[in-house]
């Protein structure tokens, strides 16, 4: 699992929430022959014709089911759009990127120790700090902020209220439950299946 920075291209011509239909993934309005208006265009600049979806800003596609994303910068050795981890040898989820006063982007992310999969979150999750000079990366691993077991890392920017750039919100105290020993026999972000151990399934 990788952390992805999503940049949505919001376009002009918002469509109200009223009239959104399942045919258009509830992200647009169905344009039938009866209510088609010549010259109407969808936010992704495709002419809307009778029997098509008129998408709301941020969505496109025949059924308005695709995010209208801006192109991402491709970084050598990095999966396009992926921010963390750089290597698929480590599993992670969630994460918050904050621009610090030092001009550096700071990432706080939940990571599985020992290259284990997400199934070990109850025993192997920790919170990692990584930094980059570019919001899209590449990010360099820094310290482990909170050790096993802690997860659901989120940074709340308190600067508007005169506080610090980041107040770390998380689940877990960093002291693992002895009844759930940290798993070590993992590799490449996958966990060997052990159906007798809680939280030790594959993945």
PDB file of C-alpha atoms in Angstrom:
ATOM      1  CA  UNK A   1       0.000   0.000   0.000  1.00  0.00           C
ATOM      2  CA  UNK A   2       1.391   3.400  -0.938  1.00  0.00           C
ATOM      3  CA  UNK A   3       0.619   6.959   0.064  1.00  0.00           C
ATOM      4  CA  UNK A   4      -0.558   9.012  -2.894  1.00  0.00           C
ATOM      5  CA  UNK A   5      -0.782  12.786  -3.233  1.00  0.00           C
ATOM      6  CA  UNK A   6      -3.998  13.534  -5.139  1.00  0.00           C
ATOM      7  CA  UNK A   7      -4.295  16.820  -6.996  1.00  0.00           C
ATOM      8  CA  UNK A   8      -7.774  17.353  -8.416  1.00  0.00           C
ATOM      9  CA  UNK A   9      -8.294  19.644 -11.379  1.00  0.00           C
ATOM     10  CA  UNK A  10     -11.446  21.573 -10.468  1.00  0.00           C
ATOM     11  CA  UNK A  11     -13.003  23.173 -13.495  1.00  0.00           C
ATOM     12  CA  UNK A  12     -15.611  25.844 -14.154  1.00  0.00           C
ATOM     13  CA  UNK A  13     -19.300  25.069 -14.516  1.00  0.00           C
ATOM     14  CA  UNK A  14     -20.316  23.355 -11.276  1.00  0.00           C
ATOM     15  CA  UNK A  15     -23.315  21.057 -11.419  1.00  0.00           C
ATOM     16  CA  UNK A  16     -25.620  21.231  -8.372  1.00  0.00           C
ATOM     17  CA  UNK A  17     -26.111  18.179  -6.169  1.00  0.00           C
ATOM     18  CA  UNK A  18     -29.715  17.942  -7.300  1.00  0.00           C
ATOM     19  CA  UNK A  19     -30.293  15.635 -10.217  1.00  0.00           C
ATOM     20  CA  UNK A  20     -27.177  13.505  -9.727  1.00  0.00           C
ATOM     21  CA  UNK A  21     -27.885   9.949 -10.846  1.00  0.00           C
ATOM     22  CA  UNK A  22     -26.456   6.449 -10.282  1.00  0.00           C
ATOM     23  CA  UNK A  23     -25.946   6.229 -14.057  1.00  0.00           C
ATOM     24  CA  UNK A  24     -23.301   8.910 -13.647  1.00  0.00           C
ATOM     25  CA  UNK A  25     -21.716   7.463 -10.456  1.00  0.00           C
ATOM     26  CA  UNK A  26     -23.627  10.159  -8.516  1.00  0.00           C
ATOM     27  CA  UNK A  27     -20.927  12.538  -9.747  1.00  0.00           C
ATOM     28  CA  UNK A  28     -22.912  13.970 -12.626  1.00  0.00           C
ATOM     29  CA  UNK A  29     -26.296  14.421 -14.288  1.00  0.00           C
ATOM     30  CA  UNK A  30     -27.678  12.249 -17.083  1.00  0.00           C
ATOM     31  CA  UNK A  31     -28.386  14.281 -20.208  1.00  0.00           C
ATOM     32  CA  UNK A  32     -31.300  12.745 -22.072  1.00  0.00           C
ATOM     33  CA  UNK A  33     -32.695  13.657 -25.478  1.00  0.00           C
ATOM     34  CA  UNK A  34     -35.505  15.551 -23.743  1.00  0.00           C
ATOM     35  CA  UNK A  35     -33.291  17.948 -21.767  1.00  0.00           C
ATOM     36  CA  UNK A  36     -30.175  18.129 -23.929  1.00  0.00           C
ATOM     37  CA  UNK A  37     -28.971  21.652 -24.655  1.00  0.00           C
ATOM     38  CA  UNK A  38     -26.801  22.145 -27.703  1.00  0.00           C
ATOM     39  CA  UNK A  39     -23.334  23.410 -26.943  1.00  0.00           C
ATOM     40  CA  UNK A  40     -23.282  22.200 -23.322  1.00  0.00           C
ATOM     41  CA  UNK A  41     -19.890  20.853 -22.336  1.00  0.00           C
ATOM     42  CA  UNK A  42     -18.729  18.662 -19.495  1.00  0.00           C
ATOM     43  CA  UNK A  43     -16.048  19.939 -17.131  1.00  0.00           C
ATOM     44  CA  UNK A  44     -13.474  17.852 -19.001  1.00  0.00           C
ATOM     45  CA  UNK A  45     -14.271  19.802 -22.173  1.00  0.00           C
ATOM     46  CA  UNK A  46     -16.090  16.959 -23.927  1.00  0.00           C
ATOM     47  CA  UNK A  47     -19.345  17.920 -25.644  1.00  0.00           C
ATOM     48  CA  UNK A  48     -22.366  16.534 -23.839  1.00  0.00           C
ATOM     49  CA  UNK A  49     -24.825  14.877 -26.157  1.00  0.00           C
ATOM     50  CA  UNK A  50     -28.188  13.250 -25.605  1.00  0.00           C
ATOM     51  CA  UNK A  51     -27.751  10.085 -23.581  1.00  0.00           C
ATOM     52  CA  UNK A  52     -24.475  11.004 -21.828  1.00  0.00           C
ATOM     53  CA  UNK A  53     -23.314  12.151 -18.393  1.00  0.00           C
ATOM     54  CA  UNK A  54     -22.622  15.795 -17.603  1.00  0.00           C
ATOM     55  CA  UNK A  55     -19.929  15.535 -14.898  1.00  0.00           C
ATOM     56  CA  UNK A  56     -19.428  17.721 -11.855  1.00  0.00           C
ATOM     57  CA  UNK A  57     -16.039  19.445 -11.458  1.00  0.00           C
ATOM     58  CA  UNK A  58     -13.327  17.026 -10.415  1.00  0.00           C
ATOM     59  CA  UNK A  59     -14.840  14.059 -12.284  1.00  0.00           C
ATOM     60  CA  UNK A  60     -14.839  12.816 -15.865  1.00  0.00           C
ATOM     61  CA  UNK A  61     -15.409   9.718 -17.981  1.00  0.00           C
ATOM     62  CA  UNK A  62     -18.440   8.167 -19.656  1.00  0.00           C
ATOM     63  CA  UNK A  63     -20.063   7.593 -16.245  1.00  0.00           C
ATOM     64  CA  UNK A  64     -18.275  10.413 -14.350  1.00  0.00           C
ATOM     65  CA  UNK A  65     -16.509   7.686 -12.387  1.00  0.00           C
ATOM     66  CA  UNK A  66     -12.917   8.869 -12.856  1.00  0.00           C
ATOM     67  CA  UNK A  67     -11.164  11.559 -10.836  1.00  0.00           C
ATOM     68  CA  UNK A  68     -10.014  14.439 -13.028  1.00  0.00           C
ATOM     69  CA  UNK A  69      -6.408  14.461 -11.803  1.00  0.00           C
ATOM     70  CA  UNK A  70      -3.585  16.729 -12.825  1.00  0.00           C
ATOM     71  CA  UNK A  71      -0.490  14.959 -14.172  1.00  0.00           C
ATOM     72  CA  UNK A  72       2.008  13.836 -11.535  1.00  0.00           C
ATOM     73  CA  UNK A  73       5.728  14.356 -11.697  1.00  0.00           C
ATOM     74  CA  UNK A  74       7.483  11.063 -12.403  1.00  0.00           C
ATOM     75  CA  UNK A  75      10.470  10.647 -10.090  1.00  0.00           C
ATOM     76  CA  UNK A  76      13.162   8.168 -11.096  1.00  0.00           C
ATOM     77  CA  UNK A  77      12.858   4.922  -9.152  1.00  0.00           C
ATOM     78  CA  UNK A  78       9.452   5.880  -7.767  1.00  0.00           C
ATOM     79  CA  UNK A  79       6.019   4.556  -8.702  1.00  0.00           C
ATOM     80  CA  UNK A  80       4.152   7.419 -10.476  1.00  0.00           C
ATOM     81  CA  UNK A  81       1.971   9.161  -7.910  1.00  0.00           C
ATOM     82  CA  UNK A  82       3.433   7.198  -5.005  1.00  0.00           C
ATOM     83  CA  UNK A  83       4.919   9.175  -2.143  1.00  0.00           C
ATOM     84  CA  UNK A  84       5.714   6.520   0.474  1.00  0.00           C
ATOM     85  CA  UNK A  85       7.298   4.053   0.621  1.00  0.00           C
ATOM     86  CA  UNK A  86       9.766   4.465  -2.226  1.00  0.00           C
ATOM     87  CA  UNK A  87      10.225   0.707  -2.283  1.00  0.00           C
ATOM     88  CA  UNK A  88       7.401  -1.806  -2.294  1.00  0.00           C
ATOM     89  CA  UNK A  89       9.399  -3.769   0.273  1.00  0.00           C
ATOM     90  CA  UNK A  90       7.558  -1.865   3.020  1.00  0.00           C
ATOM     91  CA  UNK A  91       3.813  -1.582   3.682  1.00  0.00           C
ATOM     92  CA  UNK A  92       2.205   1.617   4.898  1.00  0.00           C
ATOM     93  CA  UNK A  93      -1.118   3.415   4.989  1.00  0.00           C
ATOM     94  CA  UNK A  94      -2.526   6.848   5.624  1.00  0.00           C
ATOM     95  CA  UNK A  95      -0.191   9.755   6.108  1.00  0.00           C
ATOM     96  CA  UNK A  96      -0.199  13.544   6.227  1.00  0.00           C
ATOM     97  CA  UNK A  97       2.147  15.909   4.408  1.00  0.00           C
ATOM     98  CA  UNK A  98       2.765  19.327   5.979  1.00  0.00           C
ATOM     99  CA  UNK A  99       4.930  22.183   4.684  1.00  0.00           C
ATOM    100  CA  UNK A 100       7.078  23.308   7.589  1.00  0.00           C
ATOM    101  CA  UNK A 101       8.461  26.749   8.292  1.00  0.00           C
ATOM    102  CA  UNK A 102      11.816  25.397   7.142  1.00  0.00           C
ATOM    103  CA  UNK A 103      10.498  25.056   3.573  1.00  0.00           C
ATOM    104  CA  UNK A 104      10.628  21.261   3.871  1.00  0.00           C
ATOM    105  CA  UNK A 105       7.670  18.920   3.394  1.00  0.00           C
ATOM    106  CA  UNK A 106       7.194  16.625   6.379  1.00  0.00           C
ATOM    107  CA  UNK A 107       5.382  13.303   6.016  1.00  0.00           C
ATOM    108  CA  UNK A 108       3.991  11.393   8.998  1.00  0.00           C
ATOM    109  CA  UNK A 109       2.825   7.948   7.954  1.00  0.00           C
ATOM    110  CA  UNK A 110       1.821   4.599   9.458  1.00  0.00           C
ATOM    111  CA  UNK A 111       4.324   1.898   8.509  1.00  0.00           C
ATOM    112  CA  UNK A 112       4.635  -1.829   9.212  1.00  0.00           C
ATOM    113  CA  UNK A 113       7.901  -2.827  10.908  1.00  0.00           C
ATOM    114  CA  UNK A 114      10.147  -5.592   9.569  1.00  0.00           C
ATOM    115  CA  UNK A 115       8.756  -5.341   6.009  1.00  0.00           C
ATOM    116  CA  UNK A 116       5.500  -7.008   7.065  1.00  0.00           C
ATOM    117  CA  UNK A 117       2.108  -6.610   5.395  1.00  0.00           C
ATOM    118  CA  UNK A 118      -0.894  -4.623   6.587  1.00  0.00           C
ATOM    119  CA  UNK A 119      -2.362  -7.693   8.291  1.00  0.00           C
ATOM    120  CA  UNK A 120       0.183  -7.148  11.099  1.00  0.00           C
ATOM    121  CA  UNK A 121      -1.084  -3.676  11.996  1.00  0.00           C
ATOM    122  CA  UNK A 122      -2.067  -4.772  15.527  1.00  0.00           C
ATOM    123  CA  UNK A 123       1.480  -5.841  16.296  1.00  0.00           C
ATOM    124  CA  UNK A 124       3.874  -4.143  13.846  1.00  0.00           C
ATOM    125  CA  UNK A 125       2.502  -0.665  13.092  1.00  0.00           C
ATOM    126  CA  UNK A 126       4.618   2.381  13.873  1.00  0.00           C
ATOM    127  CA  UNK A 127       4.663   6.042  12.854  1.00  0.00           C
ATOM    128  CA  UNK A 128       7.446   7.183  10.533  1.00  0.00           C
ATOM    129  CA  UNK A 129       8.688  10.704   9.775  1.00  0.00           C
ATOM    130  CA  UNK A 130      10.069  11.398   6.282  1.00  0.00           C
ATOM    131  CA  UNK A 131      11.013  14.640   4.527  1.00  0.00           C
ATOM    132  CA  UNK A 132      11.274  16.046   1.020  1.00  0.00           C
ATOM    133  CA  UNK A 133      11.926  19.356  -0.717  1.00  0.00           C
ATOM    134  CA  UNK A 134       9.032  18.565  -3.103  1.00  0.00           C
ATOM    135  CA  UNK A 135       5.496  17.661  -2.063  1.00  0.00           C
ATOM    136  CA  UNK A 136       5.501  14.758  -4.537  1.00  0.00           C
ATOM    137  CA  UNK A 137       8.828  13.427  -3.257  1.00  0.00           C
ATOM    138  CA  UNK A 138      11.071  11.628  -3.190  1.00  0.00           C
ATOM    139  CA  UNK A 139      10.884  11.453   0.610  1.00  0.00           C
ATOM    140  CA  UNK A 140      13.814  10.430   2.801  1.00  0.00           C
ATOM    141  CA  UNK A 141      13.148   8.336   5.904  1.00  0.00           C
ATOM    142  CA  UNK A 142      13.891  10.109   9.163  1.00  0.00           C
ATOM    143  CA  UNK A 143      13.155   8.945  12.684  1.00  0.00           C
ATOM    144  CA  UNK A 144      10.437   6.634  13.990  1.00  0.00           C
ATOM    145  CA  UNK A 145       8.201   9.083  15.872  1.00  0.00           C
ATOM    146  CA  UNK A 146       6.224   6.463  17.799  1.00  0.00           C
ATOM    147  CA  UNK A 147       7.267   2.820  17.840  1.00  0.00           C
ATOM    148  CA  UNK A 148       5.197  -0.337  17.801  1.00  0.00           C
ATOM    149  CA  UNK A 149       2.314  -0.177  18.181  1.00  0.00           C
ATOM    150  CA  UNK A 150       0.891   3.076  16.787  1.00  0.00           C
ATOM    151  CA  UNK A 151      -0.950   3.978  13.595  1.00  0.00           C
ATOM    152  CA  UNK A 152      -3.520   6.265  11.874  1.00  0.00           C
ATOM    153  CA  UNK A 153      -0.999   9.114  11.833  1.00  0.00           C
ATOM    154  CA  UNK A 154      -2.453  12.524  10.987  1.00  0.00           C
ATOM    155  CA  UNK A 155      -0.900  15.964  11.367  1.00  0.00           C
ATOM    156  CA  UNK A 156      -3.143  18.855  12.419  1.00  0.00           C
ATOM    157  CA  UNK A 157      -1.721  22.246  11.481  1.00  0.00           C
ATOM    158  CA  UNK A 158      -2.328  24.534  14.451  1.00  0.00           C
ATOM    159  CA  UNK A 159      -0.486  27.582  13.056  1.00  0.00           C
ATOM    160  CA  UNK A 160      -3.730  29.447  12.226  1.00  0.00           C
ATOM    161  CA  UNK A 161      -4.488  29.382  15.965  1.00  0.00           C
ATOM    162  CA  UNK A 162      -0.965  30.367  16.955  1.00  0.00           C
ATOM    163  CA  UNK A 163       0.117  26.797  17.643  1.00  0.00           C
ATOM    164  CA  UNK A 164       2.758  24.510  16.141  1.00  0.00           C
ATOM    165  CA  UNK A 165       2.931  23.381  12.513  1.00  0.00           C
ATOM    166  CA  UNK A 166       1.931  19.879  13.513  1.00  0.00           C
ATOM    167  CA  UNK A 167      -0.021  18.306  16.318  1.00  0.00           C
ATOM    168  CA  UNK A 168       0.263  14.561  15.760  1.00  0.00           C
ATOM    169  CA  UNK A 169      -3.008  12.681  16.078  1.00  0.00           C
ATOM    170  CA  UNK A 170      -2.717   8.893  16.258  1.00  0.00           C
ATOM    171  CA  UNK A 171      -4.010   5.621  17.667  1.00  0.00           C
ATOM    172  CA  UNK A 172      -1.776   3.503  19.903  1.00  0.00           C
ATOM    173  CA  UNK A 173       0.711   4.457  22.608  1.00  0.00           C
ATOM    174  CA  UNK A 174       3.875   2.891  21.231  1.00  0.00           C
ATOM    175  CA  UNK A 175       3.894   0.075  23.778  1.00  0.00           C
ATOM    176  CA  UNK A 176       2.893  -3.206  22.156  1.00  0.00           C
ATOM    177  CA  UNK A 177       0.695  -5.828  23.753  1.00  0.00           C
ATOM    178  CA  UNK A 178       2.898  -8.756  24.923  1.00  0.00           C
ATOM    179  CA  UNK A 179       0.135 -11.128  23.809  1.00  0.00           C
ATOM    180  CA  UNK A 180       0.793  -9.941  20.243  1.00  0.00           C
ATOM    181  CA  UNK A 181       4.550 -10.298  19.708  1.00  0.00           C
ATOM    182  CA  UNK A 182       6.089  -8.239  16.920  1.00  0.00           C
ATOM    183  CA  UNK A 183       6.282 -10.296  13.752  1.00  0.00           C
ATOM    184  CA  UNK A 184       9.719 -10.593  12.171  1.00  0.00           C
ATOM    185  CA  UNK A 185       9.522 -13.295   9.486  1.00  0.00           C
ATOM    186  CA  UNK A 186       8.291 -10.990   6.692  1.00  0.00           C
ATOM    187  CA  UNK A 187       9.724  -9.755   3.418  1.00  0.00           C
ATOM    188  CA  UNK A 188       8.829  -7.423   0.539  1.00  0.00           C
ATOM    189  CA  UNK A 189       5.799  -6.035   2.358  1.00  0.00           C
ATOM    190  CA  UNK A 190       4.127  -9.421   2.729  1.00  0.00           C
ATOM    191  CA  UNK A 191       3.394 -11.525   5.807  1.00  0.00           C
ATOM    192  CA  UNK A 192       3.598 -15.335   5.804  1.00  0.00           C
ATOM    193  CA  UNK A 193       0.161 -16.773   6.528  1.00  0.00           C
ATOM    194  CA  UNK A 194      -0.205 -17.937  10.124  1.00  0.00           C
ATOM    195  CA  UNK A 195      -3.846 -18.666  10.770  1.00  0.00           C
ATOM    196  CA  UNK A 196      -3.210 -19.308  14.478  1.00  0.00           C
ATOM    197  CA  UNK A 197      -1.788 -15.840  15.208  1.00  0.00           C
ATOM    198  CA  UNK A 198      -4.035 -12.800  15.613  1.00  0.00           C
ATOM    199  CA  UNK A 199      -3.228 -10.163  13.065  1.00  0.00           C
ATOM    200  CA  UNK A 200      -0.756 -12.475  11.357  1.00  0.00           C
ATOM    201  CA  UNK A 201      -2.558 -13.268   8.117  1.00  0.00           C
ATOM    202  CA  UNK A 202      -1.010 -12.778   4.728  1.00  0.00           C
ATOM    203  CA  UNK A 203      -0.909  -9.349   3.156  1.00  0.00           C
TER     204      UNK A 203
END
